[in-house]
Amino acid sequence: MATFDSLFPGMLLDSASRFAQDHVSTEVTGDPVRELGWTATIVPEEAGGVGASLADLASIVEGVASYGLHLPVVEACGVVPVLLQAAAPDVAKRWLEAVAEGSAQIAPLTALSASLDEATVQAKHLDIGFELDGEVLGADASLPASHYLVPAQLEGDLALFLVDAERIGAPAASYRTMEGARGADLKLAKLSVPEGACIARGAAARDSLVAADNVALLLNGADTVAALSALIQHTLAFLKERKQFGVQLSTFQVLRHRCAEMYLKYMGAKGLVIHCFHEHEAGAADLRRTLRLAKVSLAEAARFCAEAAIQSHGGMGMSEEVLATRLAQRLLGSEFRYGDRLAHVARLLAPQATAAEGRNVSNLTGSAR
């Protein structure tokens, strides 16, 4: 008998699941991520946060993903705290405190379909500050932001800027993404920012972007496994309930075989994500390579199960009123988060390839929309 035990069980998972269940068929308003205090989860205690582990944050991600609810938990609660810790200690503490208490709404200004270290913004050092120039396609704009963390290329290296959202202005384009998020294209046309806006550069910026990207890949993996689990359970329930020619669909051998293959994909993905979290906690030297390999495997499993579930649901699989359809869309969208599988394969085959080379083989525009 198939079992679907949670990846990271506990109170955080239960509370996130209840919230997602209550909002599964209604539009989310306000800023629940910050109102519920989730942004303080991995912020260190000395900076006013909870000081919890990444697995605790993954519990929240799992609870939200199980009901196909889109909230930028990975970005607001995982990526932002890690990036802020690249700043000088006094600066980092001040902004982490603001994030933990919800007085600052900070979001990464990065394309959801690209790795965080693939900066598309160019920075130039001026006499009285910096000038930022470039555009970011497919950023998450689901929640309001008071500030943006902007990775940029500065004098041949990476830098990280914290910019007031009012300086950046309204997006050039806004749209709904496949999984129901609000996406946006933002253009920075010779935007002048003060000297203090650059909170990290060089090795500090590079290391923080890689660390944040690792966190994003791990949490995205937990999101994928949670969505897989819910999708297969909904598919099994549907096949047991529906009948054709007077018999349950679940008795058809071809459908039973398809569900068995979906379950095997799910179990493999689950074991892989647990292994990746263990490697992250242990500080494994080859963590980056492990996460890229996991991303490729998870993307293939997610696409197979999403397509199989849609086929199993027949015509109902095309209706967004059906939760299984939204879960399938979420899985297809997750395949492209933080670099599609082609981009990660390219990085694995050419470890010394530059960020630009990796970006050339990914489907940036298509995956963002």
Short mmCIF file of C-alpha atoms in Angstrom, two decimals:
data_model
loop_
_atom_site.label_atom_id
_atom_site.label_comp_id
_atom_site.label_asym_id
_atom_site.label_seq_id
_atom_site.Cartn_x
_atom_site.Cartn_y
_atom_site.Cartn_z
CA MET A 1 0.00 0.00 0.00
CA ALA A 2 1.35 3.39 -0.96
CA THR A 3 2.36 5.71 1.90
CA PHE A 4 2.82 9.47 1.73
CA ASP A 5 4.61 10.48 4.90
CA SER A 6 5.59 14.13 5.18
CA LEU A 7 9.15 15.21 4.50
CA PHE A 8 9.40 17.49 7.53
CA PRO A 9 6.48 16.81 9.91
CA GLY A 10 5.76 19.11 12.83
CA MET A 11 3.74 22.11 14.00
CA LEU A 12 5.08 24.40 11.28
CA LEU A 13 3.91 21.96 8.61
CA ASP A 14 0.50 21.64 10.27
CA SER A 15 -0.04 25.41 10.54
CA ALA A 16 1.12 26.08 6.98
CA SER A 17 -1.11 23.27 5.68
CA ARG A 18 -4.14 24.66 7.50
CA PHE A 19 -3.53 28.13 6.10
CA ALA A 20 -3.11 26.78 2.57
CA GLN A 21 -6.21 24.59 2.88
CA ASP A 22 -8.28 27.58 4.01
CA HIS A 23 -7.12 29.61 0.98
CA VAL A 24 -7.02 26.87 -1.63
CA SER A 25 -9.99 28.26 -3.55
CA THR A 26 -9.77 31.95 -2.62
CA GLU A 27 -7.39 34.68 -3.65
CA VAL A 28 -4.76 35.47 -1.03
CA THR A 29 -4.79 39.12 -0.01
CA GLY A 30 -2.39 41.13 2.11
CA ASP A 31 1.02 39.79 3.02
CA PRO A 32 0.46 36.50 4.89
CA VAL A 33 4.12 35.46 4.66
CA ARG A 34 5.15 38.34 6.90
CA GLU A 35 1.92 38.55 8.92
CA LEU A 36 2.36 34.92 9.98
CA GLY A 37 5.98 35.60 11.00
CA TRP A 38 7.46 33.11 8.56
CA THR A 39 10.18 35.60 7.50
CA ALA A 40 11.76 35.25 10.97
CA THR A 41 12.17 31.48 10.68
CA ILE A 42 15.86 31.20 9.75
CA VAL A 43 16.93 34.70 10.87
CA PRO A 44 19.48 34.23 13.70
CA GLU A 45 18.21 34.83 17.25
CA GLU A 46 20.74 37.62 17.85
CA ALA A 47 19.09 39.50 14.99
CA GLY A 48 15.62 39.06 16.39
CA GLY A 49 14.70 35.90 14.50
CA VAL A 50 13.73 32.40 15.52
CA GLY A 51 17.07 30.86 14.56
CA ALA A 52 15.39 27.75 13.21
CA SER A 53 16.92 25.37 10.71
CA LEU A 54 16.39 25.19 6.97
CA ALA A 55 14.38 22.00 7.53
CA ASP A 56 11.95 24.03 9.67
CA LEU A 57 11.49 26.48 6.81
CA ALA A 58 11.04 23.53 4.45
CA SER A 59 8.09 22.44 6.62
CA ILE A 60 6.33 25.68 5.74
CA VAL A 61 7.18 25.26 2.06
CA GLU A 62 5.82 21.71 2.15
CA GLY A 63 2.56 22.74 3.80
CA VAL A 64 1.90 25.50 1.27
CA ALA A 65 2.88 23.38 -1.75
CA SER A 66 0.58 20.49 -0.77
CA TYR A 67 -2.45 22.64 -1.64
CA GLY A 68 -0.98 24.29 -4.72
CA LEU A 69 -0.99 27.71 -3.04
CA HIS A 70 1.58 30.09 -4.41
CA LEU A 71 3.38 32.28 -1.87
CA PRO A 72 7.01 33.40 -2.30
CA VAL A 73 8.14 31.67 0.91
CA VAL A 74 11.41 30.50 -0.67
CA GLU A 75 12.33 34.02 -1.74
CA ALA A 76 11.11 36.07 1.24
CA CYS A 77 12.04 33.61 4.01
CA GLY A 78 15.02 31.76 2.55
CA VAL A 79 16.86 33.75 -0.09
CA VAL A 80 16.59 37.21 1.50
CA PRO A 81 17.98 36.34 4.99
CA VAL A 82 20.92 34.47 3.44
CA LEU A 83 21.78 37.35 1.09
CA LEU A 84 21.55 39.97 3.84
CA GLN A 85 24.16 38.12 5.88
CA ALA A 86 26.72 39.04 3.22
CA ALA A 87 26.67 42.65 4.43
CA ALA A 88 28.84 44.09 7.19
CA PRO A 89 27.70 42.77 10.60
CA ASP A 90 26.03 46.00 11.77
CA VAL A 91 24.24 46.48 8.43
CA ALA A 92 23.20 42.84 8.24
CA LYS A 93 21.84 42.85 11.80
CA ARG A 94 19.80 46.00 11.22
CA TRP A 95 18.13 44.67 8.08
CA LEU A 96 17.67 41.15 9.42
CA GLU A 97 15.85 42.61 12.41
CA ALA A 98 13.60 44.55 10.05
CA VAL A 99 12.90 41.37 8.06
CA ALA A 100 12.16 39.34 11.19
CA GLU A 101 9.69 41.87 12.60
CA GLY A 102 8.15 42.56 9.19
CA SER A 103 8.91 46.28 9.09
CA ALA A 104 10.88 45.84 5.83
CA GLN A 105 9.47 43.91 2.88
CA ILE A 106 12.59 42.82 1.04
CA ALA A 107 12.47 40.74 -2.14
CA PRO A 108 15.26 39.51 -4.43
CA LEU A 109 15.22 41.25 -7.82
CA THR A 110 16.14 38.15 -9.80
CA ALA A 111 14.55 36.09 -12.55
CA LEU A 112 12.80 33.05 -11.05
CA SER A 113 13.98 30.98 -14.00
CA ALA A 114 17.69 31.67 -13.47
CA SER A 115 20.29 30.88 -10.85
CA LEU A 116 20.77 33.75 -8.42
CA ASP A 117 24.38 34.33 -9.46
CA GLU A 118 23.38 34.98 -13.08
CA ALA A 119 23.22 38.76 -12.71
CA THR A 120 21.67 40.61 -15.64
CA VAL A 121 22.20 44.06 -14.14
CA GLN A 122 25.40 46.03 -14.72
CA ALA A 123 26.75 48.38 -12.04
CA LYS A 124 29.10 51.31 -12.57
CA HIS A 125 30.95 53.13 -9.79
CA LEU A 126 30.36 56.89 -9.87
CA ASP A 127 31.83 59.65 -7.74
CA ILE A 128 28.83 59.77 -5.41
CA GLY A 129 27.49 56.25 -5.63
CA PHE A 130 26.65 53.67 -8.28
CA GLU A 131 24.67 53.47 -11.49
CA LEU A 132 22.60 50.33 -12.19
CA ASP A 133 21.58 49.43 -15.71
CA GLY A 134 19.78 46.34 -17.03
CA GLU A 135 16.54 44.42 -16.85
CA VAL A 136 15.23 41.46 -14.91
CA LEU A 137 12.63 39.29 -16.68
CA GLY A 138 10.23 37.12 -14.72
CA ALA A 139 10.74 38.31 -11.15
CA ASP A 140 8.18 37.27 -8.55
CA ALA A 141 5.87 40.16 -7.69
CA SER A 142 3.27 38.25 -5.67
CA LEU A 143 3.82 40.35 -2.55
CA PRO A 144 4.52 44.07 -2.11
CA ALA A 145 8.17 45.03 -1.61
CA SER A 146 9.70 48.01 0.15
CA HIS A 147 13.25 47.12 -0.93
CA TYR A 148 14.92 44.90 -3.52
CA LEU A 149 18.15 42.94 -3.26
CA VAL A 150 19.78 43.35 -6.67
CA PRO A 151 22.73 41.16 -7.78
CA ALA A 152 24.83 43.03 -10.35
CA GLN A 153 28.06 42.77 -12.31
CA LEU A 154 30.51 45.36 -10.99
CA GLU A 155 34.00 45.75 -12.45
CA GLY A 156 34.19 42.11 -13.56
CA ASP A 157 32.85 40.66 -10.32
CA LEU A 158 29.54 40.28 -8.53
CA ALA A 159 28.07 42.81 -6.13
CA LEU A 160 24.87 42.97 -4.12
CA PHE A 161 22.77 46.11 -3.82
CA LEU A 162 19.88 46.91 -1.48
CA VAL A 163 17.68 49.42 -3.27
CA ASP A 164 14.52 51.21 -2.20
CA ALA A 165 11.61 49.91 -4.29
CA GLU A 166 10.43 53.46 -5.03
CA ARG A 167 13.71 54.14 -6.87
CA ILE A 168 13.13 51.16 -9.16
CA GLY A 169 9.54 52.08 -9.88
CA ALA A 170 6.72 50.17 -11.51
CA PRO A 171 7.44 47.05 -13.61
CA ALA A 172 7.58 47.32 -17.39
CA ALA A 173 5.22 44.34 -17.64
CA SER A 174 3.13 42.28 -15.20
CA TYR A 175 1.48 38.92 -15.85
CA ARG A 176 0.21 35.74 -14.28
CA THR A 177 2.59 32.80 -14.43
CA MET A 178 1.66 29.18 -15.13
CA GLU A 179 1.47 28.26 -11.45
CA GLY A 180 -0.62 31.30 -10.51
CA ALA A 181 2.09 33.65 -9.28
CA ARG A 182 2.32 37.31 -10.30
CA GLY A 183 5.40 37.84 -12.44
CA ALA A 184 6.97 41.10 -13.50
CA ASP A 185 9.65 42.46 -15.82
CA LEU A 186 11.61 45.32 -14.29
CA LYS A 187 13.98 47.66 -16.09
CA LEU A 188 16.73 49.65 -14.42
CA ALA A 189 17.74 52.40 -16.83
CA LYS A 190 20.88 54.12 -15.53
CA LEU A 191 19.46 54.09 -12.02
CA SER A 192 21.56 56.09 -9.55
CA VAL A 193 21.88 54.67 -6.03
CA PRO A 194 23.92 55.95 -3.05
CA GLU A 195 27.25 54.45 -2.02
CA GLY A 196 25.66 52.63 0.91
CA ALA A 197 23.32 50.72 -1.37
CA CYS A 198 26.16 48.30 -2.19
CA ILE A 199 26.06 45.95 0.82
CA ALA A 200 28.54 43.37 -0.49
CA ARG A 201 30.91 42.87 -3.39
CA GLY A 202 33.57 40.43 -4.55
CA ALA A 203 33.94 37.18 -2.63
CA ALA A 204 31.32 38.12 -0.03
CA ALA A 205 28.69 38.74 -2.71
CA ARG A 206 29.65 35.65 -4.72
CA ASP A 207 29.58 33.35 -1.69
CA SER A 208 26.24 34.70 -0.48
CA LEU A 209 24.63 34.32 -3.90
CA VAL A 210 25.82 30.71 -4.17
CA ALA A 211 24.64 29.99 -0.61
CA ALA A 212 21.25 31.57 -1.32
CA ASP A 213 20.95 29.66 -4.58
CA ASN A 214 21.69 26.40 -2.72
CA VAL A 215 18.93 27.23 -0.24
CA ALA A 216 16.55 28.04 -3.10
CA LEU A 217 17.30 24.73 -4.85
CA LEU A 218 16.80 22.77 -1.61
CA LEU A 219 13.48 24.45 -0.81
CA ASN A 220 12.36 24.13 -4.40
CA GLY A 221 13.07 20.39 -4.09
CA ALA A 222 10.91 20.17 -0.97
CA ASP A 223 8.18 22.07 -2.82
CA THR A 224 8.37 19.60 -5.71
CA VAL A 225 8.14 16.52 -3.49
CA ALA A 226 5.19 17.96 -1.54
CA ALA A 227 3.35 18.76 -4.78
CA LEU A 228 4.14 15.27 -6.13
CA SER A 229 2.74 13.63 -3.01
CA ALA A 230 -0.49 15.64 -3.12
CA LEU A 231 -0.87 15.17 -6.88
CA ILE A 232 -0.57 11.37 -6.73
CA GLN A 233 -3.00 11.14 -3.80
CA HIS A 234 -5.56 13.24 -5.67
CA THR A 235 -5.07 11.14 -8.79
CA LEU A 236 -5.57 7.88 -6.88
CA ALA A 237 -8.73 9.23 -5.24
CA PHE A 238 -10.07 10.34 -8.62
CA LEU A 239 -9.46 6.94 -10.22
CA LYS A 240 -11.16 5.15 -7.33
CA GLU A 241 -14.18 7.43 -7.53
CA ARG A 242 -14.79 7.66 -11.28
CA LYS A 243 -16.28 4.84 -13.32
CA GLN A 244 -16.25 3.89 -17.00
CA PHE A 245 -18.32 1.08 -18.51
CA GLY A 246 -19.64 0.49 -15.00
CA VAL A 247 -16.27 -0.23 -13.39
CA GLN A 248 -13.87 1.93 -11.44
CA LEU A 249 -11.06 3.52 -13.42
CA SER A 250 -8.66 2.28 -10.76
CA THR A 251 -9.22 -1.29 -11.97
CA PHE A 252 -7.80 -0.56 -15.45
CA GLN A 253 -4.39 -2.14 -15.68
CA VAL A 254 -2.79 0.61 -17.75
CA LEU A 255 -3.84 3.25 -15.20
CA ARG A 256 -2.63 1.12 -12.30
CA HIS A 257 0.77 0.78 -13.99
CA ARG A 258 0.93 4.53 -14.61
CA CYS A 259 0.15 5.30 -10.96
CA ALA A 260 2.75 2.78 -9.83
CA GLU A 261 5.35 4.51 -11.98
CA MET A 262 4.31 7.92 -10.59
CA TYR A 263 4.72 6.60 -7.07
CA LEU A 264 8.19 5.24 -7.83
CA LYS A 265 9.19 8.65 -9.22
CA TYR A 266 7.84 10.31 -6.06
CA MET A 267 9.72 7.97 -3.72
CA GLY A 268 12.95 8.53 -5.64
CA ALA A 269 12.49 12.30 -5.51
CA LYS A 270 11.72 12.19 -1.80
CA GLY A 271 14.85 10.20 -0.99
CA LEU A 272 16.93 12.53 -3.13
CA VAL A 273 15.68 15.67 -1.37
CA ILE A 274 16.30 14.15 2.07
CA HIS A 275 19.83 13.27 0.98
CA CYS A 276 20.40 16.85 -0.24
CA PHE A 277 19.28 18.30 3.10
CA HIS A 278 21.66 15.95 4.91
CA GLU A 279 24.50 17.04 2.61
CA HIS A 280 23.64 20.71 3.27
CA GLU A 281 23.62 20.21 7.04
CA ALA A 282 26.94 18.37 6.85
CA GLY A 283 28.51 21.10 4.71
CA ALA A 284 29.47 18.63 2.00
CA ALA A 285 32.25 19.83 -0.28
CA ASP A 286 30.41 18.78 -3.45
CA LEU A 287 27.02 20.14 -2.36
CA ARG A 288 26.72 22.36 -5.41
CA ARG A 289 27.18 19.42 -7.79
CA THR A 290 24.75 17.29 -5.77
CA LEU A 291 22.08 19.98 -5.95
CA ARG A 292 22.49 20.39 -9.71
CA LEU A 293 22.14 16.63 -10.24
CA ALA A 294 19.10 16.59 -7.97
CA LYS A 295 17.55 19.47 -9.90
CA VAL A 296 17.84 17.53 -13.16
CA SER A 297 16.33 14.38 -11.66
CA LEU A 298 13.51 16.23 -9.86
CA ALA A 299 12.61 18.15 -13.00
CA GLU A 300 12.24 14.94 -14.99
CA ALA A 301 10.14 13.28 -12.26
CA ALA A 302 7.94 16.36 -11.91
CA ARG A 303 7.24 16.58 -15.64
CA PHE A 304 6.46 12.86 -15.94
CA CYS A 305 4.03 12.88 -13.01
CA ALA A 306 2.37 16.16 -14.06
CA GLU A 307 1.68 14.86 -17.57
CA ALA A 308 0.55 11.44 -16.28
CA ALA A 309 -1.87 13.03 -13.79
CA ILE A 310 -3.40 15.28 -16.46
CA GLN A 311 -3.92 12.25 -18.75
CA SER A 312 -5.42 10.23 -15.90
CA HIS A 313 -7.93 12.98 -15.17
CA GLY A 314 -9.01 13.11 -18.81
CA GLY A 315 -10.91 16.29 -19.68
CA MET A 316 -10.99 17.37 -16.04
CA GLY A 317 -7.22 17.60 -16.17
CA MET A 318 -7.59 20.73 -18.27
CA SER A 319 -9.70 22.61 -15.72
CA GLU A 320 -8.03 24.84 -13.16
CA GLU A 321 -10.96 24.22 -10.83
CA VAL A 322 -9.41 20.80 -10.17
CA LEU A 323 -6.65 20.89 -7.54
CA ALA A 324 -4.70 18.17 -9.33
CA THR A 325 -4.47 20.43 -12.38
CA ARG A 326 -3.05 23.29 -10.34
CA LEU A 327 -0.57 20.92 -8.72
CA ALA A 328 0.49 19.68 -12.14
CA GLN A 329 0.97 23.27 -13.30
CA ARG A 330 3.00 23.98 -10.19
CA LEU A 331 5.27 21.01 -10.93
CA LEU A 332 5.78 22.10 -14.53
CA GLY A 333 6.60 25.62 -13.33
CA SER A 334 8.96 24.35 -10.61
CA GLU A 335 10.97 22.57 -13.30
CA PHE A 336 12.18 26.00 -14.45
CA ARG A 337 12.77 27.61 -11.06
CA TYR A 338 16.39 28.68 -10.40
CA GLY A 339 17.61 27.38 -13.71
CA ASP A 340 16.00 24.77 -15.93
CA ARG A 341 17.51 21.32 -16.26
CA LEU A 342 19.38 22.20 -19.46
CA ALA A 343 21.13 25.06 -17.67
CA HIS A 344 22.16 22.80 -14.81
CA VAL A 345 23.32 20.05 -17.18
CA ALA A 346 25.46 22.64 -18.96
CA ARG A 347 27.01 23.70 -15.66
CA LEU A 348 27.69 20.07 -14.74
CA LEU A 349 29.34 19.33 -18.07
CA ALA A 350 31.39 22.54 -18.00
CA PRO A 351 32.08 23.39 -14.34
CA GLN A 352 34.19 26.37 -15.31
CA ALA A 353 31.53 27.85 -17.59
CA THR A 354 30.58 31.39 -16.83
CA ALA A 355 27.12 32.40 -15.70
CA ALA A 356 26.45 33.88 -19.12
CA GLU A 357 27.33 30.62 -20.87
CA GLY A 358 24.97 28.72 -18.61
CA ARG A 359 22.19 31.19 -19.27
CA ASN A 360 22.46 30.83 -23.02
CA VAL A 361 21.18 27.25 -22.96
CA SER A 362 18.22 27.86 -20.67
CA ASN A 363 14.72 28.76 -21.71
CA LEU A 364 14.61 32.02 -19.75
CA THR A 365 11.77 33.82 -21.41
CA GLY A 366 9.56 30.80 -21.91
CA SER A 367 10.05 29.45 -18.42
CA ALA A 368 9.37 32.80 -16.76
CA ARG A 369 5.97 33.05 -18.38
#
